[in-house]
Short mmCIF file of C-alpha atoms and ligand atoms in Angstrom, two decimals:
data_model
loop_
_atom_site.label_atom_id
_atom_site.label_comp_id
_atom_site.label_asym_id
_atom_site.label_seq_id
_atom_site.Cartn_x
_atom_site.Cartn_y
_atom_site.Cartn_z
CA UNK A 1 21.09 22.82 -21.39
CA UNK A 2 23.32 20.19 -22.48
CA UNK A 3 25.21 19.60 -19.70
CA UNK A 4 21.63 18.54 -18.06
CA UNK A 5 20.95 15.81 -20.17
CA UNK A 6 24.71 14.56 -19.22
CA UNK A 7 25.04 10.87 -17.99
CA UNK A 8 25.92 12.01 -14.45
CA UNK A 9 22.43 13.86 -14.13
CA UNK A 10 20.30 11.30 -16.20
CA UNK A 11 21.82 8.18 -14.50
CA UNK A 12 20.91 9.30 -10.54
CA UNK A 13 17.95 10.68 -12.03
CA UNK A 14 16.92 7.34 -13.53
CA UNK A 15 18.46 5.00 -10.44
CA UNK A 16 16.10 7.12 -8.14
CA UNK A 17 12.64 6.51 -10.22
CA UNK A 18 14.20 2.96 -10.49
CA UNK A 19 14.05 2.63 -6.43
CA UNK A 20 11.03 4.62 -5.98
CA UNK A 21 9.16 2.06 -8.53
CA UNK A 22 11.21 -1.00 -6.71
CA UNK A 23 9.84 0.40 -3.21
CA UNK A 24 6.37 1.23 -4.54
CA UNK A 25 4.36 -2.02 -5.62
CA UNK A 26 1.29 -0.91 -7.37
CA UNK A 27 -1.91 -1.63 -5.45
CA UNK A 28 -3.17 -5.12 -6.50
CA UNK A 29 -6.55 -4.29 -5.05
CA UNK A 30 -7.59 -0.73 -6.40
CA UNK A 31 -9.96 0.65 -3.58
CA UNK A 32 -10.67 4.29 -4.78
CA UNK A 33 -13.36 4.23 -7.11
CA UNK A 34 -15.44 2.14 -5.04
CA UNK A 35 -16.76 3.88 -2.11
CA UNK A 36 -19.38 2.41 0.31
CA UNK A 37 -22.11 4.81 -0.85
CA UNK A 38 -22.29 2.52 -4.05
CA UNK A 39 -24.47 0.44 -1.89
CA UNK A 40 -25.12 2.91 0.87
CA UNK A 41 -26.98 5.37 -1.03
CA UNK A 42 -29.13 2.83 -2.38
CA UNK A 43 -32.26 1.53 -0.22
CA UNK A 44 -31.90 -2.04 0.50
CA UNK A 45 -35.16 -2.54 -1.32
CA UNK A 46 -33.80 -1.14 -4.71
CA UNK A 47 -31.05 -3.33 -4.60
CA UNK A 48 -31.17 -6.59 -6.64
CA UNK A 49 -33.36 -9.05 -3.94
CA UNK A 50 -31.35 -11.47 -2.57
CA UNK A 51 -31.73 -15.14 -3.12
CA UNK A 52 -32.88 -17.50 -0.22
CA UNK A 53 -31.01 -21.04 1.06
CA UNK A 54 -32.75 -23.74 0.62
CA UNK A 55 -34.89 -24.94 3.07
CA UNK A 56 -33.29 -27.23 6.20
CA UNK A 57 -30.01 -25.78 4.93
CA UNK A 58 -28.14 -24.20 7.53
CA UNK A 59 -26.93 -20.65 6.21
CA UNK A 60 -22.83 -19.97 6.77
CA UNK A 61 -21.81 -16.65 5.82
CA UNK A 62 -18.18 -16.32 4.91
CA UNK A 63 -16.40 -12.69 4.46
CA UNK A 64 -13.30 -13.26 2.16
CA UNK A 65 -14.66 -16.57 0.59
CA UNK A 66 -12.62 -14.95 -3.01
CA UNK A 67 -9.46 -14.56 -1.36
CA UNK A 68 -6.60 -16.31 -1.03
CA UNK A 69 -7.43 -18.23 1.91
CA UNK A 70 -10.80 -18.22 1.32
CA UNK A 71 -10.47 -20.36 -1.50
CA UNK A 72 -8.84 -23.04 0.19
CA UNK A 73 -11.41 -22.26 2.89
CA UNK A 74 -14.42 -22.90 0.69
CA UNK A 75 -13.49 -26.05 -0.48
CA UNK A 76 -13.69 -28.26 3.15
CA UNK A 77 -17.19 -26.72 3.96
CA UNK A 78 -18.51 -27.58 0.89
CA UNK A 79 -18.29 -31.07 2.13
CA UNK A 80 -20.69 -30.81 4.33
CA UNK A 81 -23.76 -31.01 2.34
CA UNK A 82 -26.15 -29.66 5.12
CA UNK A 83 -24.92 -26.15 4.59
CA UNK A 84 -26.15 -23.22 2.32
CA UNK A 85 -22.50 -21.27 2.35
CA UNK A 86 -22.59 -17.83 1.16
CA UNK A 87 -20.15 -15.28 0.64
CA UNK A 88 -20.00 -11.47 0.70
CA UNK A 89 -16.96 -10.47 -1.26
CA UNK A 90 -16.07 -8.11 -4.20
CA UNK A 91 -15.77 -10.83 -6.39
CA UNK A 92 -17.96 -13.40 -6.90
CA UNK A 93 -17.30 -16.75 -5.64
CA UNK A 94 -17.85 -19.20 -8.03
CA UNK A 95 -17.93 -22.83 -5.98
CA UNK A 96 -20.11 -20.88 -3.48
CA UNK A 97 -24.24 -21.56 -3.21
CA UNK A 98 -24.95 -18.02 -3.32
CA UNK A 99 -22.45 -14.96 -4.04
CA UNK A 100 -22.90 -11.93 -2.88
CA UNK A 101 -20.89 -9.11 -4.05
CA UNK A 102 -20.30 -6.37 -1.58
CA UNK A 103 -17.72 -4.32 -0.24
CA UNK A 104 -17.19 -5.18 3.72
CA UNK A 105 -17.14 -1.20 3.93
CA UNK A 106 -20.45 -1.19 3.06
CA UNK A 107 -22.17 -1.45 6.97
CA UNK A 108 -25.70 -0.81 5.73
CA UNK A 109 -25.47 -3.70 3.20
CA UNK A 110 -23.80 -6.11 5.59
CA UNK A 111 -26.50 -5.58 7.63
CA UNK A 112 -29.01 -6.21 5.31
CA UNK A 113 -27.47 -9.44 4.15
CA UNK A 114 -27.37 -10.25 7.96
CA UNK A 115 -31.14 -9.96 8.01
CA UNK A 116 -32.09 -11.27 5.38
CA UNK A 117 -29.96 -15.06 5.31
CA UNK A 118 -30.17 -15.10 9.45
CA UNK A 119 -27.07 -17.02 9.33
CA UNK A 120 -26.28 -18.96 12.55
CA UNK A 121 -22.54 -18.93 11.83
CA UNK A 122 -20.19 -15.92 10.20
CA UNK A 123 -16.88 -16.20 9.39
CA UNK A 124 -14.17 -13.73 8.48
CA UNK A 125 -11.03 -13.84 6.48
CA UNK A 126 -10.45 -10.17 5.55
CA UNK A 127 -7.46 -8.65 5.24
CA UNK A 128 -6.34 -5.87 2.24
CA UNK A 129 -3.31 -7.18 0.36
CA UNK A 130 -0.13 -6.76 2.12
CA UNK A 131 1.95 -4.84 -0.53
CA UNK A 132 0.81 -1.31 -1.81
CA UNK A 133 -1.96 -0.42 -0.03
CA UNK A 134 -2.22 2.81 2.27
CA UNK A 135 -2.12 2.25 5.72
CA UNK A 136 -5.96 3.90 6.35
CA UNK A 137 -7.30 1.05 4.15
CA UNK A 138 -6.04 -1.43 6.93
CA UNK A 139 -8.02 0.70 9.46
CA UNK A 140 -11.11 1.11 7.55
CA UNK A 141 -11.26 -2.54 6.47
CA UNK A 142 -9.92 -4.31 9.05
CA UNK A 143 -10.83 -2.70 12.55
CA UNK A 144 -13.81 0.09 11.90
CA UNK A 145 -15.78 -2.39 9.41
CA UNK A 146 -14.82 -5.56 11.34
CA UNK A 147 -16.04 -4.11 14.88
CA UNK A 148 -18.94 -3.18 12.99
CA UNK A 149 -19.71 -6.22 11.33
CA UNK A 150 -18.77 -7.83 15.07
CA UNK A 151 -21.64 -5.60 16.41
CA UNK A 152 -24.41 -6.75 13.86
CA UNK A 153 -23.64 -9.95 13.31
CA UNK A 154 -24.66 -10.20 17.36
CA UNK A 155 -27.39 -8.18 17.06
CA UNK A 156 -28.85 -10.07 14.44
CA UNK A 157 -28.51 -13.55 16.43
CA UNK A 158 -25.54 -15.35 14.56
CA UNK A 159 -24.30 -17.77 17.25
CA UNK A 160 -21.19 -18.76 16.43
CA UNK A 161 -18.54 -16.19 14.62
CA UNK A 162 -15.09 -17.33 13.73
CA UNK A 163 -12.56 -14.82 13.16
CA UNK A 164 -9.23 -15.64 11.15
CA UNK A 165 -6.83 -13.50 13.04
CA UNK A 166 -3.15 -13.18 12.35
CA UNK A 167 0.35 -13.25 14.32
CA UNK A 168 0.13 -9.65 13.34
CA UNK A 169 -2.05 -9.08 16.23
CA UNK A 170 0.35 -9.83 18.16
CA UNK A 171 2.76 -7.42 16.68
CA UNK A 172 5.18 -8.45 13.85
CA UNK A 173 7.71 -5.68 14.80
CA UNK A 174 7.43 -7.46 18.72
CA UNK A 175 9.98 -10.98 18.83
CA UNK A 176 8.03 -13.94 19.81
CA UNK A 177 10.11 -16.73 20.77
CA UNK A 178 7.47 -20.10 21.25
CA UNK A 179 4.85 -17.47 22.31
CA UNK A 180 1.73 -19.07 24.19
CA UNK A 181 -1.43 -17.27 24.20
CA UNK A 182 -0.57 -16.08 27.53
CA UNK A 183 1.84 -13.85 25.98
CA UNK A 184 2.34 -10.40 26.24
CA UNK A 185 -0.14 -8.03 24.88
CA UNK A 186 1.29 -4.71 23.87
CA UNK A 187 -0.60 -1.64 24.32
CA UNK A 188 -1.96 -0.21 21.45
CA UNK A 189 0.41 2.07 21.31
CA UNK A 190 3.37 0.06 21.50
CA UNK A 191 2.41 -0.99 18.01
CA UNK A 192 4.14 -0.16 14.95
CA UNK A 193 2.06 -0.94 11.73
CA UNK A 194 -1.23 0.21 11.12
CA UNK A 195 -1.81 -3.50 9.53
CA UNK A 196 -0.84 -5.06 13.10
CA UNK A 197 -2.86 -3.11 15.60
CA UNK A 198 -5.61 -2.92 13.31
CA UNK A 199 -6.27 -6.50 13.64
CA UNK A 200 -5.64 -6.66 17.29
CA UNK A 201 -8.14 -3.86 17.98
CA UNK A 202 -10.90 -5.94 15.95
CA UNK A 203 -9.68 -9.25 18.04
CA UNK A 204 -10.29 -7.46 21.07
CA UNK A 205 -13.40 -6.28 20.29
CA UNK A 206 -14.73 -9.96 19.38
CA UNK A 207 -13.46 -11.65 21.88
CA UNK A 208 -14.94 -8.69 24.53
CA UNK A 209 -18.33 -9.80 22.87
CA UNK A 210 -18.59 -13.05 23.72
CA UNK A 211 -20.92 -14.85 25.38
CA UNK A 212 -21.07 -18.09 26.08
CA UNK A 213 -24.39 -20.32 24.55
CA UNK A 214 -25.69 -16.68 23.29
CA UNK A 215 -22.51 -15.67 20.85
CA UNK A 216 -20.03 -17.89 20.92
CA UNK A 217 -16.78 -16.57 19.29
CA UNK A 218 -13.59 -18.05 18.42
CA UNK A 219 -10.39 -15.88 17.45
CA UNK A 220 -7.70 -17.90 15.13
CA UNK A 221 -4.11 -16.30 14.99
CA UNK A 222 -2.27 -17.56 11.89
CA UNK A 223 0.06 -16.27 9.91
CA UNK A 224 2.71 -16.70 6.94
CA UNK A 225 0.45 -18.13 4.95
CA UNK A 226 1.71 -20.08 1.96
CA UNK A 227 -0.93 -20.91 -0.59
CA UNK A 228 0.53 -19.86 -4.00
CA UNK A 229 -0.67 -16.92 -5.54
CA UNK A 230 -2.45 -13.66 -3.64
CA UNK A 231 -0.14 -14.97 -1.08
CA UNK A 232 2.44 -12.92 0.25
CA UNK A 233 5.26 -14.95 -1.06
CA UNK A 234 5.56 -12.80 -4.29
CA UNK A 235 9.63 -13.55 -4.19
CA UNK A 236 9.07 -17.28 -4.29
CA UNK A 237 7.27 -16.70 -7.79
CA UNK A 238 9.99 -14.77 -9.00
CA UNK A 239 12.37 -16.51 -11.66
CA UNK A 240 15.56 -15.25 -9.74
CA UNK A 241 14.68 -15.80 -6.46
CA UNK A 242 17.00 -15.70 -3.03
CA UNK A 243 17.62 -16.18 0.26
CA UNK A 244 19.55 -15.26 2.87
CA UNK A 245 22.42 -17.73 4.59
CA UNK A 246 22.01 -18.22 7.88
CA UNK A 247 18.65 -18.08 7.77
CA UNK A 248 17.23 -14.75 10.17
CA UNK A 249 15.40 -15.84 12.45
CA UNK A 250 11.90 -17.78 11.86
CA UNK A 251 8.47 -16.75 11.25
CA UNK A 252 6.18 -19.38 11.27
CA UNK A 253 4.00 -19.77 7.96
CA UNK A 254 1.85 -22.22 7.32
CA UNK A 255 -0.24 -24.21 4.14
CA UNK A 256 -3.41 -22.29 3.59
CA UNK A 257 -5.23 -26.08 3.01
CA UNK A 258 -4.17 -26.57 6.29
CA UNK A 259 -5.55 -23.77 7.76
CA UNK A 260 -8.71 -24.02 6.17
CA UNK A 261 -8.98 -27.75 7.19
CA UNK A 262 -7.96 -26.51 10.85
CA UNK A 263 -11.00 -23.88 10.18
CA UNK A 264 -13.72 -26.30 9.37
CA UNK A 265 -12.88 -28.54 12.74
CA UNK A 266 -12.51 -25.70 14.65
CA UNK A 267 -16.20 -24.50 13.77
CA UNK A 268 -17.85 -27.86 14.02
CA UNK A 269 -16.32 -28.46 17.37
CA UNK A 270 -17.55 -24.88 18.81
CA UNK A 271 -21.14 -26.14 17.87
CA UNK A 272 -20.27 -28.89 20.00
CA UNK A 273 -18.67 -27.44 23.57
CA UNK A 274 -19.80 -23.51 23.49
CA UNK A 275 -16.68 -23.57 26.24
CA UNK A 276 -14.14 -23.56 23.78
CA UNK A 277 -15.73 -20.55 22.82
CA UNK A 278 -13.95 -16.80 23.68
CA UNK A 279 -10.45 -17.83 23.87
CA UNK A 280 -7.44 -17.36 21.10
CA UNK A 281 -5.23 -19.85 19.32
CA UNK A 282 -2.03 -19.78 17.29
CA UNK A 283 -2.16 -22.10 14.84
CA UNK A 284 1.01 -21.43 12.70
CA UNK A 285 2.21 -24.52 10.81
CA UNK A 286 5.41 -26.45 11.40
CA UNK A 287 9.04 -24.60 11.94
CA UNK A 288 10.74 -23.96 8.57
CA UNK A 289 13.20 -21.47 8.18
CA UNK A 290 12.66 -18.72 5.57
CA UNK A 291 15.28 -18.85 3.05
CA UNK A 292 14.65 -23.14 3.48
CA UNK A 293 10.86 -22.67 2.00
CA UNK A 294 12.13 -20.29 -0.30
CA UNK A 295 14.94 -23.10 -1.74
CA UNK A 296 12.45 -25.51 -2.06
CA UNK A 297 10.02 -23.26 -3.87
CA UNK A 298 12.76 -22.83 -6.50
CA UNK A 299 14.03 -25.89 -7.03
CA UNK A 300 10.36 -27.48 -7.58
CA UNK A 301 9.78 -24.69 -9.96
CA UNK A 302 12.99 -24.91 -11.63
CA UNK A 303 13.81 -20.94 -10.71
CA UNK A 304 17.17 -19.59 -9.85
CA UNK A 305 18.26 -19.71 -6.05
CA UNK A 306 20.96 -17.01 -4.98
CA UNK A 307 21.73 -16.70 -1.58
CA UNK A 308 23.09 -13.93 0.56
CA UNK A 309 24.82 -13.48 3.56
CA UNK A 310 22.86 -12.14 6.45
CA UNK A 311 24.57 -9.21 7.54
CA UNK A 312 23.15 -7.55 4.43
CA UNK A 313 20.24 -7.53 6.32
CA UNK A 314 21.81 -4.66 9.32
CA UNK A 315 21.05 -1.95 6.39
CA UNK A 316 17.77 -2.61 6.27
CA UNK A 317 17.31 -0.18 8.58
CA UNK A 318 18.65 2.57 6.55
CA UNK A 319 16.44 1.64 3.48
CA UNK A 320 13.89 3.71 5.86
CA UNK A 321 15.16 7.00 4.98
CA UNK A 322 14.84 6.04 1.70
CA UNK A 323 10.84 6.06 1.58
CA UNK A 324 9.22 8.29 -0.56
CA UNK A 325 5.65 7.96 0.38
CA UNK A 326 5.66 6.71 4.20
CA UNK A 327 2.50 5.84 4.00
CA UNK A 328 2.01 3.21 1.68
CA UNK A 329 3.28 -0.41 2.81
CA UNK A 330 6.38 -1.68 0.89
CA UNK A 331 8.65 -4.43 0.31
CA UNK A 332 11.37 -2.77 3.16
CA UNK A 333 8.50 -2.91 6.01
CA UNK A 334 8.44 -6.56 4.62
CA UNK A 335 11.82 -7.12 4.83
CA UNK A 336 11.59 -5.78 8.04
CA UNK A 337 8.88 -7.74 9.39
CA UNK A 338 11.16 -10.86 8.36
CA UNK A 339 13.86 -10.57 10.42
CA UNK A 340 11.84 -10.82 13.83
CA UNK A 341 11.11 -13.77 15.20
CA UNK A 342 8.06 -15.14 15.29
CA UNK A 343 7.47 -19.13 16.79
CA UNK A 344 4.55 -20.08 18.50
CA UNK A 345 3.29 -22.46 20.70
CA UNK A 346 0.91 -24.98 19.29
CA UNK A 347 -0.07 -26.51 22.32
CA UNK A 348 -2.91 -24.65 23.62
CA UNK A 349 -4.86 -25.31 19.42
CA UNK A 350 -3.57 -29.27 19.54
CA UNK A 351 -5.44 -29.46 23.02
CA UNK A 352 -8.45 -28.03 22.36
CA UNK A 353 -9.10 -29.15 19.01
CA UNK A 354 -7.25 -32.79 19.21
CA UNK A 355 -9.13 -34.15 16.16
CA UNK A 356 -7.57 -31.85 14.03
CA UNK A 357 -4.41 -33.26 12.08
CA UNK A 358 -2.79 -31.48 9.02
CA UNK A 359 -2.48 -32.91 5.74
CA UNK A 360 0.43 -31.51 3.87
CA UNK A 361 3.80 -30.84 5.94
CA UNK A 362 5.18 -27.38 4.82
CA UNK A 363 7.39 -28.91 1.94
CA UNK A 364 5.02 -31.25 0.89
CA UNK A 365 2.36 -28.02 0.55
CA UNK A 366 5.29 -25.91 -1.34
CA UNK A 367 5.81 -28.75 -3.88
CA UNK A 368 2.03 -28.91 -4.73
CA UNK A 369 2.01 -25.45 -5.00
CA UNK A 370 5.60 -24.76 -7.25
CA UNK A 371 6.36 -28.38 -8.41
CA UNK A 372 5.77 -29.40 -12.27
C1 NAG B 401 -15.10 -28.37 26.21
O1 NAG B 401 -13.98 -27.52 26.07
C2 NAG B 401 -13.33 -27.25 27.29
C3 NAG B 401 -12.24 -26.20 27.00
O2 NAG B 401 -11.29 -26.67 26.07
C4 NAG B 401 -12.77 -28.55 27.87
O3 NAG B 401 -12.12 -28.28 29.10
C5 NAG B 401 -13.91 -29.53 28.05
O4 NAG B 401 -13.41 -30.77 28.47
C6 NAG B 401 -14.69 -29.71 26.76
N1 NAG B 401 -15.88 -30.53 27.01
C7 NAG B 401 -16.17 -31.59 26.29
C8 NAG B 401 -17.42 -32.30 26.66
O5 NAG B 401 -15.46 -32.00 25.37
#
């Protein structure tokens, strides 16, 4: 009895909760208690009625107008004073004209708020948090209830639907050295993370759906996006922060303000030329090295910068075996996803969409973000 409560038993005992708690981030987003029959069990005509836009206003219905991008996203389009924007979200969105609140999950609700606003243009920024989440949420939410929402939203004549995709869809386990769209296109199977194929099932599915002057679609791969916090950057936030020297190889990221700026041309212009309509664009930001963003992030918000050397990164690998609960999306698979390169070729966006300039370079966007 005592020799079980020694040091040499507690200590391994205590390192190995330590790690499982270090590997297992706590779901920001808790899914469970919400299922879709909160909605779906209810008659449409039961629930609450739904408010109208006002008249001559012409309805925009974002998906994800509470998240992280979406915030940044809401705030070009409500410039344009001849819109009635309205989001479906969990949360409510509080610069919107009218909120909402639904889970995406919900099909029989999405479809009633497609009937009942008739909105010409849709627009999705979904995604489930990166960290902590189970790998079925990212096939629930992002490919069953996307293709679904895909397949009302042409049913119900929207005409134009804009999809924020990411680089995942292209694979983030796949190196892409200055990929063009013309890329390769792994088979599904080829794919390694639920999170990746998921959105590059839902892609597909849009971009099989077009149809030019009838339902015009438009597919926009981003990724790394940098926008502060509900961003994926958690480490630059931390007070001890670090880096590794060299830098591994880069993964483009990008300024969410950007992107939603980039967003708002990209949907005018659509409206405009129904040809640039069906076809898929990186738009990923300028090149900026990894540990370089991180630096920067520190030293505007006075944290600590340590950096270390990059062959730490071969074990990596081995921090695999280590997983307790293979299921459930953690900091190694991010790690991971870090190391493989990921550059992209602008050209094909810049060309299309020539109006479109960004604002903020990358450093200018991390100082707004972290500086004092
Ligand atoms: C419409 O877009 C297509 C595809 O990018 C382009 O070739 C064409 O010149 C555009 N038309 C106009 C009128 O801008």
């Amino acid at each position: 009895m005592v020799r079980l409560c020694s040091a040499s038993v507690v200590l391994p005992v205590f390192i190995a909760l330590m790690a499982r708690e270090w590997m297992h981030v706590r779901p920001r987003v808790d899914w469970s208690p919400k299922t879709v029959d909160n909605y779906v069990s209810k008659n449409p005509v039961e629930i609450e009625p739904l408010p109208d836009c006002p008249k001559g206003k012409r309805p925009l219905l974002i998906f994800g107008a509470t998240s992280m991008l979406g915030k940044y996203i809401v705030d070009p389009f409500m410039e344009d004073k001849s819109l009635c924007i309205i989001s479906y979200a969990r949360s409510k969105c509080e610069k919107c004209h009218i909120s909402v609140r639904g889970d995406l999950r919900d099909v029989r609700y999405v479809e009633h708020v497609l009937e009942h606003f008739k909105p010409d243009t849709v627009m999705t920024s979904v995604k489930p948090p990166l960290l902590g989440i189970h790998y079925k949420v990212y096939v629930e939410l992002n490919m069953l209830s996307m293709i679904e929402l895909i397949k009302l939203a042409k049913s119900t004549g929207v005409k134009y639907f804009v999809y924020v995709s990411s680089i995942a869809a292209s694979g983030h386990y796949h190196p892409h050295h200055y990929a063009t769209e013309q890329h390769d296109t792994p088979y599904y199977t080829d794919y390694e993370a639920p999170y990746d194929v998921s959105k590059r099932v839902a892609e597909d599915y849009l971009l099989a759906l077009h149809e030019t002057d009838k339902f015009n679609v438009i597919s926009i791969r981003t990724g790394g996006i940098v926008g502060g916090e509900g961003d994926p950057y958690d480490y630059m936030r931390w007070p001890i922060t670090g880096g590794l020297e060299p830098s591994p190889p880069r993964v483009d990221s990008n300024y969410a303000g950007n992107i939603a700026d980039a967003l708002k041309v990209v949907s005018e212009d659509i409206r405009k030329n129904h040809s640039l309509g069906g076809q898929f664009y990186y738009y990923t930001g300028e090149p900026m090295s990894e540990t370089e963003k991180c630096k920067i992030a520190a030293e505007a918000a006075g944290n600590i910068f340590i950096s270390a050397p990059l062959w730490l990164a071969d074990y990596i690998e081995y921090l695999h075996h280590l997983r307790w609960d293979p299921l459930q999306y953690s900091y190694i698979d991010l790690i991971r996803m870090g190391l493989v390169e990921q550059t992209f070729d602008q050209t094909k966006f810049h060309t299309a969409f020539p109006r479109f300039k960004s604002k903020y370079t990358m450093k200018q966007a991390l100082l707004k973000i972290y500086g004092k």
